[in-house]
XYZ file of C-alpha atoms in Angstrom:
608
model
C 12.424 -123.470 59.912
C 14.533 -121.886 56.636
C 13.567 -118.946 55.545
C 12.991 -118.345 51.971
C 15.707 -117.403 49.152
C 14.744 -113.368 49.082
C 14.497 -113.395 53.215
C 18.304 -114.300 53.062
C 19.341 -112.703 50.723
C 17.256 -109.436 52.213
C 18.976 -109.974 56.111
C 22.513 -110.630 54.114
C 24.963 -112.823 55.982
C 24.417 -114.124 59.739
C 25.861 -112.475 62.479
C 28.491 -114.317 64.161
C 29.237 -113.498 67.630
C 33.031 -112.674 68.156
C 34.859 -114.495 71.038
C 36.109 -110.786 72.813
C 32.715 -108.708 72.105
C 29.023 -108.956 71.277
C 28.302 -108.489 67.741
C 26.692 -105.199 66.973
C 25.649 -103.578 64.025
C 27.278 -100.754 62.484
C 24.725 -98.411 63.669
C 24.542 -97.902 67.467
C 21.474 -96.529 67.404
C 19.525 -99.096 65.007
C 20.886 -101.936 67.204
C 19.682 -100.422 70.625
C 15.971 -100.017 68.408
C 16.291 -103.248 67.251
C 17.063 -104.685 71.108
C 14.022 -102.859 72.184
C 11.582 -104.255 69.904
C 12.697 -107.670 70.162
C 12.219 -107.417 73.978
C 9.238 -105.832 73.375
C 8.441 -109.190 71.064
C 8.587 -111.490 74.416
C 5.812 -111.870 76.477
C 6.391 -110.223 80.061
C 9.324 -108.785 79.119
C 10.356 -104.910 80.325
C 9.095 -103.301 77.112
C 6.153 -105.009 77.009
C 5.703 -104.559 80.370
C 6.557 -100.064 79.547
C 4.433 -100.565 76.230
C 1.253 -101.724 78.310
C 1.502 -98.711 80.814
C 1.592 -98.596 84.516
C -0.303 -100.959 86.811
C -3.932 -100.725 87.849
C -4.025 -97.947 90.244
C -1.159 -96.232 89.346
C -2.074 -92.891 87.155
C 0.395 -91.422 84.920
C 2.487 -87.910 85.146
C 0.879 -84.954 83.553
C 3.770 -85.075 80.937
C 4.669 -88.633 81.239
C 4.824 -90.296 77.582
C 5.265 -94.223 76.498
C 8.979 -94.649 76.397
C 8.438 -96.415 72.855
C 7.005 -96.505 69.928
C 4.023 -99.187 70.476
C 4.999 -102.085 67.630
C 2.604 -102.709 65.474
C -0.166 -105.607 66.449
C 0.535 -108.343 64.080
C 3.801 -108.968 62.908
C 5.206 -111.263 60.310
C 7.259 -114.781 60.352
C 9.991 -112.880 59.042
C 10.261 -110.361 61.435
C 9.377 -112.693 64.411
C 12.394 -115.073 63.125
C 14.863 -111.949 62.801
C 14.039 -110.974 66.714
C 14.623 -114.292 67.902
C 18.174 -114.733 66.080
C 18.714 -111.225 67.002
C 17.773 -112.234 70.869
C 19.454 -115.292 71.001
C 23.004 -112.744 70.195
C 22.456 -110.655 72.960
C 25.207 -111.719 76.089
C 23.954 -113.541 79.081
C 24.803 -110.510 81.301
C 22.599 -107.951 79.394
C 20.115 -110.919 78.982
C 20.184 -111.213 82.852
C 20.138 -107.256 83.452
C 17.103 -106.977 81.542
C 15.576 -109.819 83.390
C 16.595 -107.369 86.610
C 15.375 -104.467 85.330
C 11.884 -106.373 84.788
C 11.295 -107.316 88.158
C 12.740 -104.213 89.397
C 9.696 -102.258 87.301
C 6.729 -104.804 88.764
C 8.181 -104.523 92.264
C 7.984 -100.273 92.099
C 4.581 -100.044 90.371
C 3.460 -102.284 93.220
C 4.983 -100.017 95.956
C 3.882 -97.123 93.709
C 0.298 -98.477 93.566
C 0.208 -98.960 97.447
C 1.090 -96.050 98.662
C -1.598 -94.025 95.894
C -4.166 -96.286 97.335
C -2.893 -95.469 100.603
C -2.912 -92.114 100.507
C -6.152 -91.799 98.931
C -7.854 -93.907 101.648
C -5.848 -91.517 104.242
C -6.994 -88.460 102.942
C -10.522 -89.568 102.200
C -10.979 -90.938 106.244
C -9.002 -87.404 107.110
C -11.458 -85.801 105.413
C -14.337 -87.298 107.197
C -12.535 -86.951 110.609
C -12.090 -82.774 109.965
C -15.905 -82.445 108.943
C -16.802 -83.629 111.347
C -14.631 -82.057 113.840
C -15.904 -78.968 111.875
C -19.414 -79.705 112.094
C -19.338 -79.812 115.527
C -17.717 -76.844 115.955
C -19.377 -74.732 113.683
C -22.588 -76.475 113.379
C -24.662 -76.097 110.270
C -21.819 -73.951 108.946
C -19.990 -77.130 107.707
C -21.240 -80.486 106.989
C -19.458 -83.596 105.321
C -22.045 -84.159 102.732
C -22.038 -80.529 101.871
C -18.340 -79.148 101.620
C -18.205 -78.470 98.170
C -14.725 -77.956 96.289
C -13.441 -74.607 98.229
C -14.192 -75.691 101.429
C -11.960 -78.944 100.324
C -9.197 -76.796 99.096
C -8.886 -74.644 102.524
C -9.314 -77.759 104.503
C -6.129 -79.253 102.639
C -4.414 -76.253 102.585
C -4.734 -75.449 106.705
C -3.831 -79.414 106.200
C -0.309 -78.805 104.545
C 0.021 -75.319 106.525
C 0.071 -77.407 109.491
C 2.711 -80.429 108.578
C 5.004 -77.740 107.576
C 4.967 -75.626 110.742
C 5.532 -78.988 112.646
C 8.119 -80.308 110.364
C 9.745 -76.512 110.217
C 9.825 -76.376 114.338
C 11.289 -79.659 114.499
C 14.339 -78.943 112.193
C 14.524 -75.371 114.216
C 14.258 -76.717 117.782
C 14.994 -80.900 117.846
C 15.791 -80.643 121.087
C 13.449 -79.514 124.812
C 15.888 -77.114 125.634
C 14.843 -74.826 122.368
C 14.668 -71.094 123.873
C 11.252 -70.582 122.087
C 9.226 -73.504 123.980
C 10.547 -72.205 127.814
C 7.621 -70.915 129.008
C 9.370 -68.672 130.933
C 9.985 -65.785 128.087
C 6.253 -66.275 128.388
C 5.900 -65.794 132.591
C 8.094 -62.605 132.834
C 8.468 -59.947 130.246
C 11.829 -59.585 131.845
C 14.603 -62.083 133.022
C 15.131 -62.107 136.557
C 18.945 -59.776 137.022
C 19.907 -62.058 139.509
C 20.187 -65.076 137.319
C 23.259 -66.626 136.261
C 24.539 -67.372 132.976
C 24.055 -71.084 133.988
C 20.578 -71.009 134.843
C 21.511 -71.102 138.409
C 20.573 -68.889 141.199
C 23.148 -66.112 142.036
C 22.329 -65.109 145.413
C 25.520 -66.220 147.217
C 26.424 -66.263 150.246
C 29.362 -63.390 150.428
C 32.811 -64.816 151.889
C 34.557 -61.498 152.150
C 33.748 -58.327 153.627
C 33.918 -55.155 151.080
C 33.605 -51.592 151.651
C 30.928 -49.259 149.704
C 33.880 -47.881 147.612
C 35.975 -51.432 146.980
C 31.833 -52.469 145.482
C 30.830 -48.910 143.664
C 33.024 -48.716 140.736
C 32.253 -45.315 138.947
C 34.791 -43.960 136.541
C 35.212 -40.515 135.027
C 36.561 -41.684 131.713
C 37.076 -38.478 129.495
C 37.628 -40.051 126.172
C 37.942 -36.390 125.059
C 40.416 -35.702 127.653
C 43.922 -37.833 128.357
C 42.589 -40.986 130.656
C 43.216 -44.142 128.858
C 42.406 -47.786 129.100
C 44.802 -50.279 129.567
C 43.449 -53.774 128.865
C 45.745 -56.566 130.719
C 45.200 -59.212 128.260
C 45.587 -62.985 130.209
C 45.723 -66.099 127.769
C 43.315 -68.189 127.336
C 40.903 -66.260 129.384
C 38.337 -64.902 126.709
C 40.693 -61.621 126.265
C 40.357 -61.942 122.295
C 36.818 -61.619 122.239
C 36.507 -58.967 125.004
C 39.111 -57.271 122.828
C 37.420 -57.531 119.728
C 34.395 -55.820 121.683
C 36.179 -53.001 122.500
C 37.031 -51.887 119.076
C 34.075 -52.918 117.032
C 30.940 -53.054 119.717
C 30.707 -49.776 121.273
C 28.947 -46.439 120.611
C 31.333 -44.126 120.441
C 30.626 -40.239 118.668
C 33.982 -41.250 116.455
C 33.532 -45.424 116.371
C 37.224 -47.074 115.900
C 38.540 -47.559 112.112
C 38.437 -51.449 111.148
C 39.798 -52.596 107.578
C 39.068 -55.504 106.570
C 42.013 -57.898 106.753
C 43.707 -56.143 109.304
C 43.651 -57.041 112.913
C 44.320 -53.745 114.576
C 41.847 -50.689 114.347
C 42.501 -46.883 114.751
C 40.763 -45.729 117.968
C 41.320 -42.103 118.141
C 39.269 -39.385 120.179
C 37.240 -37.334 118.945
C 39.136 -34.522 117.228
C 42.458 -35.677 117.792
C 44.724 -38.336 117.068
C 45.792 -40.022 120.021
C 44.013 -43.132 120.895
C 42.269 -43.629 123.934
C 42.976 -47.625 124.261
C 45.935 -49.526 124.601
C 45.247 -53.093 123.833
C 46.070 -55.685 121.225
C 43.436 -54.268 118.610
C 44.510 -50.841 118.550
C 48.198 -50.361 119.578
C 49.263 -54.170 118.964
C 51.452 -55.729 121.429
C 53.707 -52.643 122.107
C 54.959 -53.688 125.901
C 55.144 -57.374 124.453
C 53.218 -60.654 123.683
C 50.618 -60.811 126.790
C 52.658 -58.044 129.084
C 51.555 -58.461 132.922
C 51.229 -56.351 135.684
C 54.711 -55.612 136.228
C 55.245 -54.628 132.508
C 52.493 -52.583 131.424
C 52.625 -50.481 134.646
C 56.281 -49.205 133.442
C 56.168 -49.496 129.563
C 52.786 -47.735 128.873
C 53.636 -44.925 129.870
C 56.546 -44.454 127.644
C 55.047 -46.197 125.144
C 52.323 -43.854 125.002
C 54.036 -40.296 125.149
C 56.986 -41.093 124.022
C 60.175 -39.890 124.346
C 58.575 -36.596 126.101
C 59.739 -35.229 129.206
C 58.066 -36.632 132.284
C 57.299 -33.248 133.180
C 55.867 -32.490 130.264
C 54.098 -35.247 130.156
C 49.781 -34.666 130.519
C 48.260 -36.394 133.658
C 46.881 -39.073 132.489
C 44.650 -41.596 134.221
C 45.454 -45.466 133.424
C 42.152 -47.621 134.187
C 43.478 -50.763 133.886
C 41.013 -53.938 132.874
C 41.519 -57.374 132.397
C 39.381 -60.363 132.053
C 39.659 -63.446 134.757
C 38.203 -67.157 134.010
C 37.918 -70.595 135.862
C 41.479 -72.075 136.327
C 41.317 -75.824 135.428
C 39.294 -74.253 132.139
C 42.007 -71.973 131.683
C 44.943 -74.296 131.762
C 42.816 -77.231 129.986
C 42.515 -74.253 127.447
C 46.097 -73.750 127.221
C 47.407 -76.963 127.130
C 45.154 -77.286 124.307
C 46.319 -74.292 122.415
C 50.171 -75.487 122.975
C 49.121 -78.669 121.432
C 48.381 -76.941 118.255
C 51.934 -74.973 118.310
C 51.741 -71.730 120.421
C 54.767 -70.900 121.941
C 54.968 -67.331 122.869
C 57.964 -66.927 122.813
C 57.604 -63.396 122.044
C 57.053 -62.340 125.346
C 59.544 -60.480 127.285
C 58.748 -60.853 130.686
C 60.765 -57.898 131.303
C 60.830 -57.415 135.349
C 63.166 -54.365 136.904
C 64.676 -53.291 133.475
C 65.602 -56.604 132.565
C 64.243 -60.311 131.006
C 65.135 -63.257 132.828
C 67.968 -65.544 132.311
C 67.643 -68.673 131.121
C 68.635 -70.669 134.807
C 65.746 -68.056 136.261
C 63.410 -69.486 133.633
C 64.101 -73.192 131.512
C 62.253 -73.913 129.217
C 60.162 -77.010 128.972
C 60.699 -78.381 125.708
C 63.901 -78.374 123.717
C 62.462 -78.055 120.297
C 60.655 -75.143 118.308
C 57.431 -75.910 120.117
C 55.860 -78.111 122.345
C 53.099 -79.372 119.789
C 51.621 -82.984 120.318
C 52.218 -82.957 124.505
C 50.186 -84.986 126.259
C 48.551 -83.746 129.052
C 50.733 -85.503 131.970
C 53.907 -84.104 130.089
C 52.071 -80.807 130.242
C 51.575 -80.994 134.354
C 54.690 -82.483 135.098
C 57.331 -79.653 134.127
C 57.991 -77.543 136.966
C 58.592 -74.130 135.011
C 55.674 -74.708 133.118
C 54.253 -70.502 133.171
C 50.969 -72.019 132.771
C 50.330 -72.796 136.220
C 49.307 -70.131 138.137
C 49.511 -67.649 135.273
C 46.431 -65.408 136.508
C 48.153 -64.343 139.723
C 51.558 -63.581 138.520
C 50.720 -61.483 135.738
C 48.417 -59.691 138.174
C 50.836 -58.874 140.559
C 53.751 -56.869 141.329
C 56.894 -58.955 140.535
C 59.524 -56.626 141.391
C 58.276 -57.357 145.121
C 59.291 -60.654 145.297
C 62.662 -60.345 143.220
C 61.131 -61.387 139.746
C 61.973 -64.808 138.406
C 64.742 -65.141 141.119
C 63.511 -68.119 143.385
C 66.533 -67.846 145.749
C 65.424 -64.471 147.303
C 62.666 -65.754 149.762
C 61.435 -68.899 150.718
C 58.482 -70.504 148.547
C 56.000 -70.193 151.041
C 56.419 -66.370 151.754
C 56.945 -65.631 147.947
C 53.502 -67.289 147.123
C 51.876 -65.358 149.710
C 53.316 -62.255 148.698
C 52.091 -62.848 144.903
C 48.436 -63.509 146.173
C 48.129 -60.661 148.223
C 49.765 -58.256 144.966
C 47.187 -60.032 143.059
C 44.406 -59.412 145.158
C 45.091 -56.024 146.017
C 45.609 -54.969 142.380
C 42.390 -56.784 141.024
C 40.686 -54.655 143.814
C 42.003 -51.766 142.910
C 41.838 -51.384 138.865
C 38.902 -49.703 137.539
C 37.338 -52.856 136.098
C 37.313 -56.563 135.681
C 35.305 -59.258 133.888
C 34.886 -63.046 134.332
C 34.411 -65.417 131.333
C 31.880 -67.555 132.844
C 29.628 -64.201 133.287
C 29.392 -62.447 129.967
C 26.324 -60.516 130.789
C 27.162 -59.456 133.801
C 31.141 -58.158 132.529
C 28.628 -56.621 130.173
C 26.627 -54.505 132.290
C 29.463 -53.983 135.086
C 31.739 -52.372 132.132
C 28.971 -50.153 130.923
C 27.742 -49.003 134.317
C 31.796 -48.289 135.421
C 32.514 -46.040 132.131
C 29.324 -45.298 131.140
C 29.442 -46.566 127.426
C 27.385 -49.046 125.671
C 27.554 -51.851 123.805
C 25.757 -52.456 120.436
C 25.115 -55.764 120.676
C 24.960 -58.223 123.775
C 27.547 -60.110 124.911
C 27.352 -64.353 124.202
C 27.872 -66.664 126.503
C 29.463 -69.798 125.017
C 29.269 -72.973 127.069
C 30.827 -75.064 124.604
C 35.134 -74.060 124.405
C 37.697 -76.168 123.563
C 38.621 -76.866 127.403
C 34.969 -78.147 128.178
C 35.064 -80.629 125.151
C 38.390 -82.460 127.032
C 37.132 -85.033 129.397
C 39.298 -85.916 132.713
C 38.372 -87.666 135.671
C 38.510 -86.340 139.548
C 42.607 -87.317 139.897
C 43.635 -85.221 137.389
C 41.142 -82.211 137.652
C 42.325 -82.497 141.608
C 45.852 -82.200 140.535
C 45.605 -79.479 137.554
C 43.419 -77.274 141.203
C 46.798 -78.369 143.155
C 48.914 -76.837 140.335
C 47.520 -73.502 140.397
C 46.060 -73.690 143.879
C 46.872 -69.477 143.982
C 44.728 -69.012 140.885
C 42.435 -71.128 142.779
C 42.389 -68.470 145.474
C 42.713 -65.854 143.434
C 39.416 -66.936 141.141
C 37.315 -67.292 144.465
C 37.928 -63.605 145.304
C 37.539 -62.288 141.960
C 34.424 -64.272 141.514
C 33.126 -63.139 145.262
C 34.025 -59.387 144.393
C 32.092 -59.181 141.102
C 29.179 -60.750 142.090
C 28.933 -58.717 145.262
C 29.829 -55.347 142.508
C 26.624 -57.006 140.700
C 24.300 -56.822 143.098
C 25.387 -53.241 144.306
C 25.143 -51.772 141.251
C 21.512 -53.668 140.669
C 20.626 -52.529 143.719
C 21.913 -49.085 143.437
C 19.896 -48.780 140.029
C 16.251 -50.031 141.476
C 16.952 -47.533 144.339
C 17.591 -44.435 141.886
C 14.514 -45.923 139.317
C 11.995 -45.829 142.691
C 13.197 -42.507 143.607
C 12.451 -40.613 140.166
C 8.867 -42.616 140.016
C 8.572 -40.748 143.944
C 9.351 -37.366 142.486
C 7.324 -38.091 139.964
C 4.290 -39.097 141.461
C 5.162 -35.905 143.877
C 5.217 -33.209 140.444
C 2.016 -34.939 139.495
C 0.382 -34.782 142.826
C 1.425 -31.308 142.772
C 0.190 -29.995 139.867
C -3.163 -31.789 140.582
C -3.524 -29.475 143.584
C -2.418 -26.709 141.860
C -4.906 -27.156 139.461
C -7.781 -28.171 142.236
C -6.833 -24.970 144.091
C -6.792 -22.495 141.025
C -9.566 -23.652 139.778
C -11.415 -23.480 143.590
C -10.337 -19.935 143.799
C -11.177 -18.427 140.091
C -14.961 -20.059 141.834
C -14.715 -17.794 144.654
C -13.435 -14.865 143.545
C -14.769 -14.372 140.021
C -13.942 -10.103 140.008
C -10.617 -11.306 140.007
C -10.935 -12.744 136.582
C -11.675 -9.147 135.668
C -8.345 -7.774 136.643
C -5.126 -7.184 134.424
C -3.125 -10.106 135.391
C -6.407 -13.002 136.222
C -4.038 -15.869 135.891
C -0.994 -14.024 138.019
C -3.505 -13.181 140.796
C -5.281 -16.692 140.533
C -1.697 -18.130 140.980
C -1.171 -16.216 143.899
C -4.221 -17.950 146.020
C -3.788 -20.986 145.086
C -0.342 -20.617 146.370
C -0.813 -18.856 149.497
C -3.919 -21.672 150.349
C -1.686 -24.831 149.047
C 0.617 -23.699 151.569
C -1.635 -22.484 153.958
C -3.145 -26.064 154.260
C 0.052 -27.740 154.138
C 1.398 -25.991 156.748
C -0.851 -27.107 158.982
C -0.920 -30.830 157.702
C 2.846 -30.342 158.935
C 1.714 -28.767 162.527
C -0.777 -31.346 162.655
C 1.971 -34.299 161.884
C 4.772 -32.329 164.433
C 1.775 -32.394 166.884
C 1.315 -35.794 166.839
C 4.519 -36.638 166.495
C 5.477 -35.083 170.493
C 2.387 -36.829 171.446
C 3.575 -40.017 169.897
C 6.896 -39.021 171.674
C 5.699 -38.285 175.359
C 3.769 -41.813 175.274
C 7.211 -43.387 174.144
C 6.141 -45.296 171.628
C 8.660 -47.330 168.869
C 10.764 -45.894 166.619
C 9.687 -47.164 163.449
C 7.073 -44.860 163.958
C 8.604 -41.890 164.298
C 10.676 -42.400 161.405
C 7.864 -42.633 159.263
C 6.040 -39.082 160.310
C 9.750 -37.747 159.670
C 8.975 -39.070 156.240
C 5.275 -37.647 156.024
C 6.551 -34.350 157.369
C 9.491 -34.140 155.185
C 7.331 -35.597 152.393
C 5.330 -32.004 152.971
C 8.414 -29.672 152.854
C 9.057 -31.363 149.755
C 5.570 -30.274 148.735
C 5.828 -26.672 149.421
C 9.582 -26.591 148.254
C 7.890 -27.507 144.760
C 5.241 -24.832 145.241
C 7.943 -22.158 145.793
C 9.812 -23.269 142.807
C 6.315 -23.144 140.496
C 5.468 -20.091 141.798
């Protein structure tokens, strides 16, 4: 169809498309106006399809506006012929997005108009279902047909209150292990002391035999005074974190001085300055990088007073601690930690006044570290310190020659190193195991009587658990350090038996003060029955100068008037019980009732 002379010349020249671009118009905006109301022209098209509004079910947004202008209903030849040529420009691609973007629309308002219906229909039949749960419950309270607008809202909003406590408990506690749905924090208001870390019961059967003094570990710590705690710090064991309790979790009258940045903290007494710990956090590593038995037992001491004469020197108490863990974990640990680069190589090992040599200890790589070793390369060196670390840095090496393998056979020198190791675990004034943090806890607090601020954490997850070998090689790392092996089972018997003890010991001393309590409070009720019986009987008395003296004085002479015979009574029958020969369970307890009684006057003596 040709348009008339003034059309032309009014459009001006016909666009031609170029062979690179699109033609446009000068005006990026006009053009993209222009594009939208010639798709808005078509029938079906995305514009119209935004111009007509949103489905049949589908309700606008409280600010939601049309996205354009709405062209105007009748249009004219001219106009209708400029859109098409104007169309027919456009490229295939943004033809074919727009074509996209239609279906894309009809496809989401039909999803969007499904799931409106839906959830009407699902909150009109949840509705019904709550009244009448509600009605049944509450009777003529609440109804369906009645529930006017505020009943609705409450009913929604317990609705909502509820989907968000069960989606809030499910993000909290995924898992059936989550400690707030054991309803066991619900049986007991207190855990049971005799329950591992592992959820396993701790009521072993004892291997070794210890004495009352080897299992009651009580010490005198003046932290006023000169005693001072050595902590024996073996790698890989847990010793940083034990460490970093010692400076920063206890309640102390003058708590230790921590800056931030800075790994070591001033521990100083009270009053003074002198610290009253010797460990990595407060005097750094002044005998060396992880010092054992043999060195801290002759450095500290010089370390600590200097270059003072011995005999001037104070006499100080060393308690020595240390920290002791599971031996495969331990040397999975460390193989794991010499992956990454650790050395040590600052350690002295100084043993009788001197390190050793480098034929009395190779080394096991030739490079600056050992980094990237497998495991097998790890187990196979036979100088490797790792195995059986725990015993020799708890014993005495000076009594097997040091690092000099040539002065007694292999078998004898192992034997000696146990039995060092053993006998100086049982000795020092304290010692912890990693798999038991409560426990090291409590022990620790009970043997120096200080307290921790916050509880100890048990961690289950460590870098040793998370390596995964099968029953050859965990047989052969146990082969490896078959003294730590030993050494661990000894430990662990000796600390669980100290558990116990001191549980035991603490029950025994909590039922004795409820007896002497229940004793002051019997006491005082016949003091008060008998004082109040005389004052009845002798009423002139309350005439006199001193009522309450006097009053005193009867019920005191008839408390342990009556006693005393309850005690000739129980002696009485006691001979009787004697002469007939009966058992001795018996007898023991009228000892108790009679000595029960003594305590009962000795208290009357004392009040009066």
């Amino acid at each position: 169809m040709a348009l008339p002379a003034c059309a032309a010349r009014a459009l001006g020249p016909p666009l031609q498309p170029e062979r690179r671009a699109p033609a446009r118009t000068t005006c990026p905006r006009r053009h993209s106006r222009v594009e939208a109301e010639l798709a808005a022209s078509r029938p079906g098209s995305v514009a119209a399809s935004v111009l007509a509004g949103p489905p049949r079910g589908v309700s606008r947004g409280f600010n939601s506006q049309p996205l354009l202008d709405e062209p105007p209903k009748a249009s004219s030849s001219l106009a209708g012929a400029a859109r098409t040529s104007l169309f027919a420009l456009l490229p295939r691609s943004r033809r074919r997005r727009m074509h996209d973007l239609r279906r894309r629309w009809d496809l989401g308002s039909l999803c969007r108009a499904l799931l409106t219906r839906g959830l009407a229909a699902l909150g009109h039949s949840l509705k019904h279902v709550l009244g009448a749960i509600f009605s049944k419950i509450f009777g003529p309270l609440a109804s369906v047909g009645n529930m006017d607008e505020k009943s609705n809202k409450l009913l929604l909003a317990l609705v909502m209150l509820f989907l968000f406590a069960v989606i809030v408990l499910q993000y909290v506690c995924p898992g059936t292990e989550c400690q707030l749905l054991r309803l066991q924090a619900f049986s007991s208001p207190m855990p049971d002391p005799y329950r591992s870390e592992d959820e396993s019961s701790a009521r072993f059967v004892p291997r070794y035999n210890f004495s009352r003094g080897d299992l009651l570990r009580k010490v005198d710590f003046d932290i006023k005074g000169d005693d001072l705690i050595v902590f024996l710090h073996i790698q890989k064991t847990g010793g940083t974190t034990f460490g970093r309790h010692l400076v920063r979790n206890i309640q102390l009258e003058q708590p230790c001085e921590c800056r931030v940045g800075q790994k070591k903290c001033t521990c100083h007494r009270p009053g003074k300055r002198e610290t009253w710990l010797f460990s990595r956090f407060s005097t750094g590593w002044s005998c060396g990088l992880h010092a054992d038995w043999t060195e801290l037992t002759s450095c500290v001491p010089a370390v600590v007073d200097g270059k003072r004469d011995a005999r001037l020197r104070p006499s100080r108490n060393f308690h020595y601690i240390t920290i002791l863990r599971d031996p495969v974990s331990r040397y999975l640990s460390e193989w794991r930690h010499v992956q990454r680069g650790a050395t040590w190589k600052a350690s002295l090992h100084v043993c009788d006044g001197r390190p050793p040599t480098s034929e009395e200890l190779p080394s096991c790589y030739t490079g600056d570290d050992w980094s990237g070793c497998p495991l097998k390369e790890f187990m196979d060196c036979p100088y490797n310190l790792a195995n059986n670390r725990q015993v020799r840095m708890l014993s005495d090496l000076t009594l097997v020659g040091c690092y000099n393998l040539s002065v007694m056979p292999e078998k004898q020198r192992n034997k000696v190193l146990l039995e060092s190791a053993k006998s100086n675990l049982k000795h020092m004034a304290f010692f912890g195991l990693t798999e038991f943090q409560r426990k090291t806890q409590y022990l620790f607090e009970k043997t120096f009587n200080m307290n921790f601020i916050s509880p100890f954490t048990q961690y289950n997850t460590t870098r040793a658990s998370s390596v995964e070998i099968n029953e050859e090689i965990q047989k052969r790392i146990e082969g490896l350090n078959f003294l730590d092996m030993e050494l661990y089972s000894y430990a662990k018997d000796l600390f669980l038996q100290r558990y116990q003890f001191m549980r035991q010991k603490e029950h025994q001393e909590a039922r004795q003060k409820r007896q002497e309590q229940r004793k002051f409070l019997k006491g005082r009720f016949l003091q008060t029955h008998f004082q109040s019986q005389g004052q009845s009987q002798n009423p002139s008395q309350n005439l006199s100068q001193n009522p309450n003296l006097n009053a005193n004085q009867n019920v005191t002479q008839n408390l342990i008037q009556n006693l005393t015979q309850h005690s000739s009574q129980n002696s009485s029958h006691k001979e009787n019980r004697e002469s007939q020969k009966q058992s001795a369970g018996q007898e023991q307890s009228d000892g108790n009732t009679s000595n029960g009684t003594n305590d009962y006057i000795g208290s009357v003596e004392k009040w009066r």
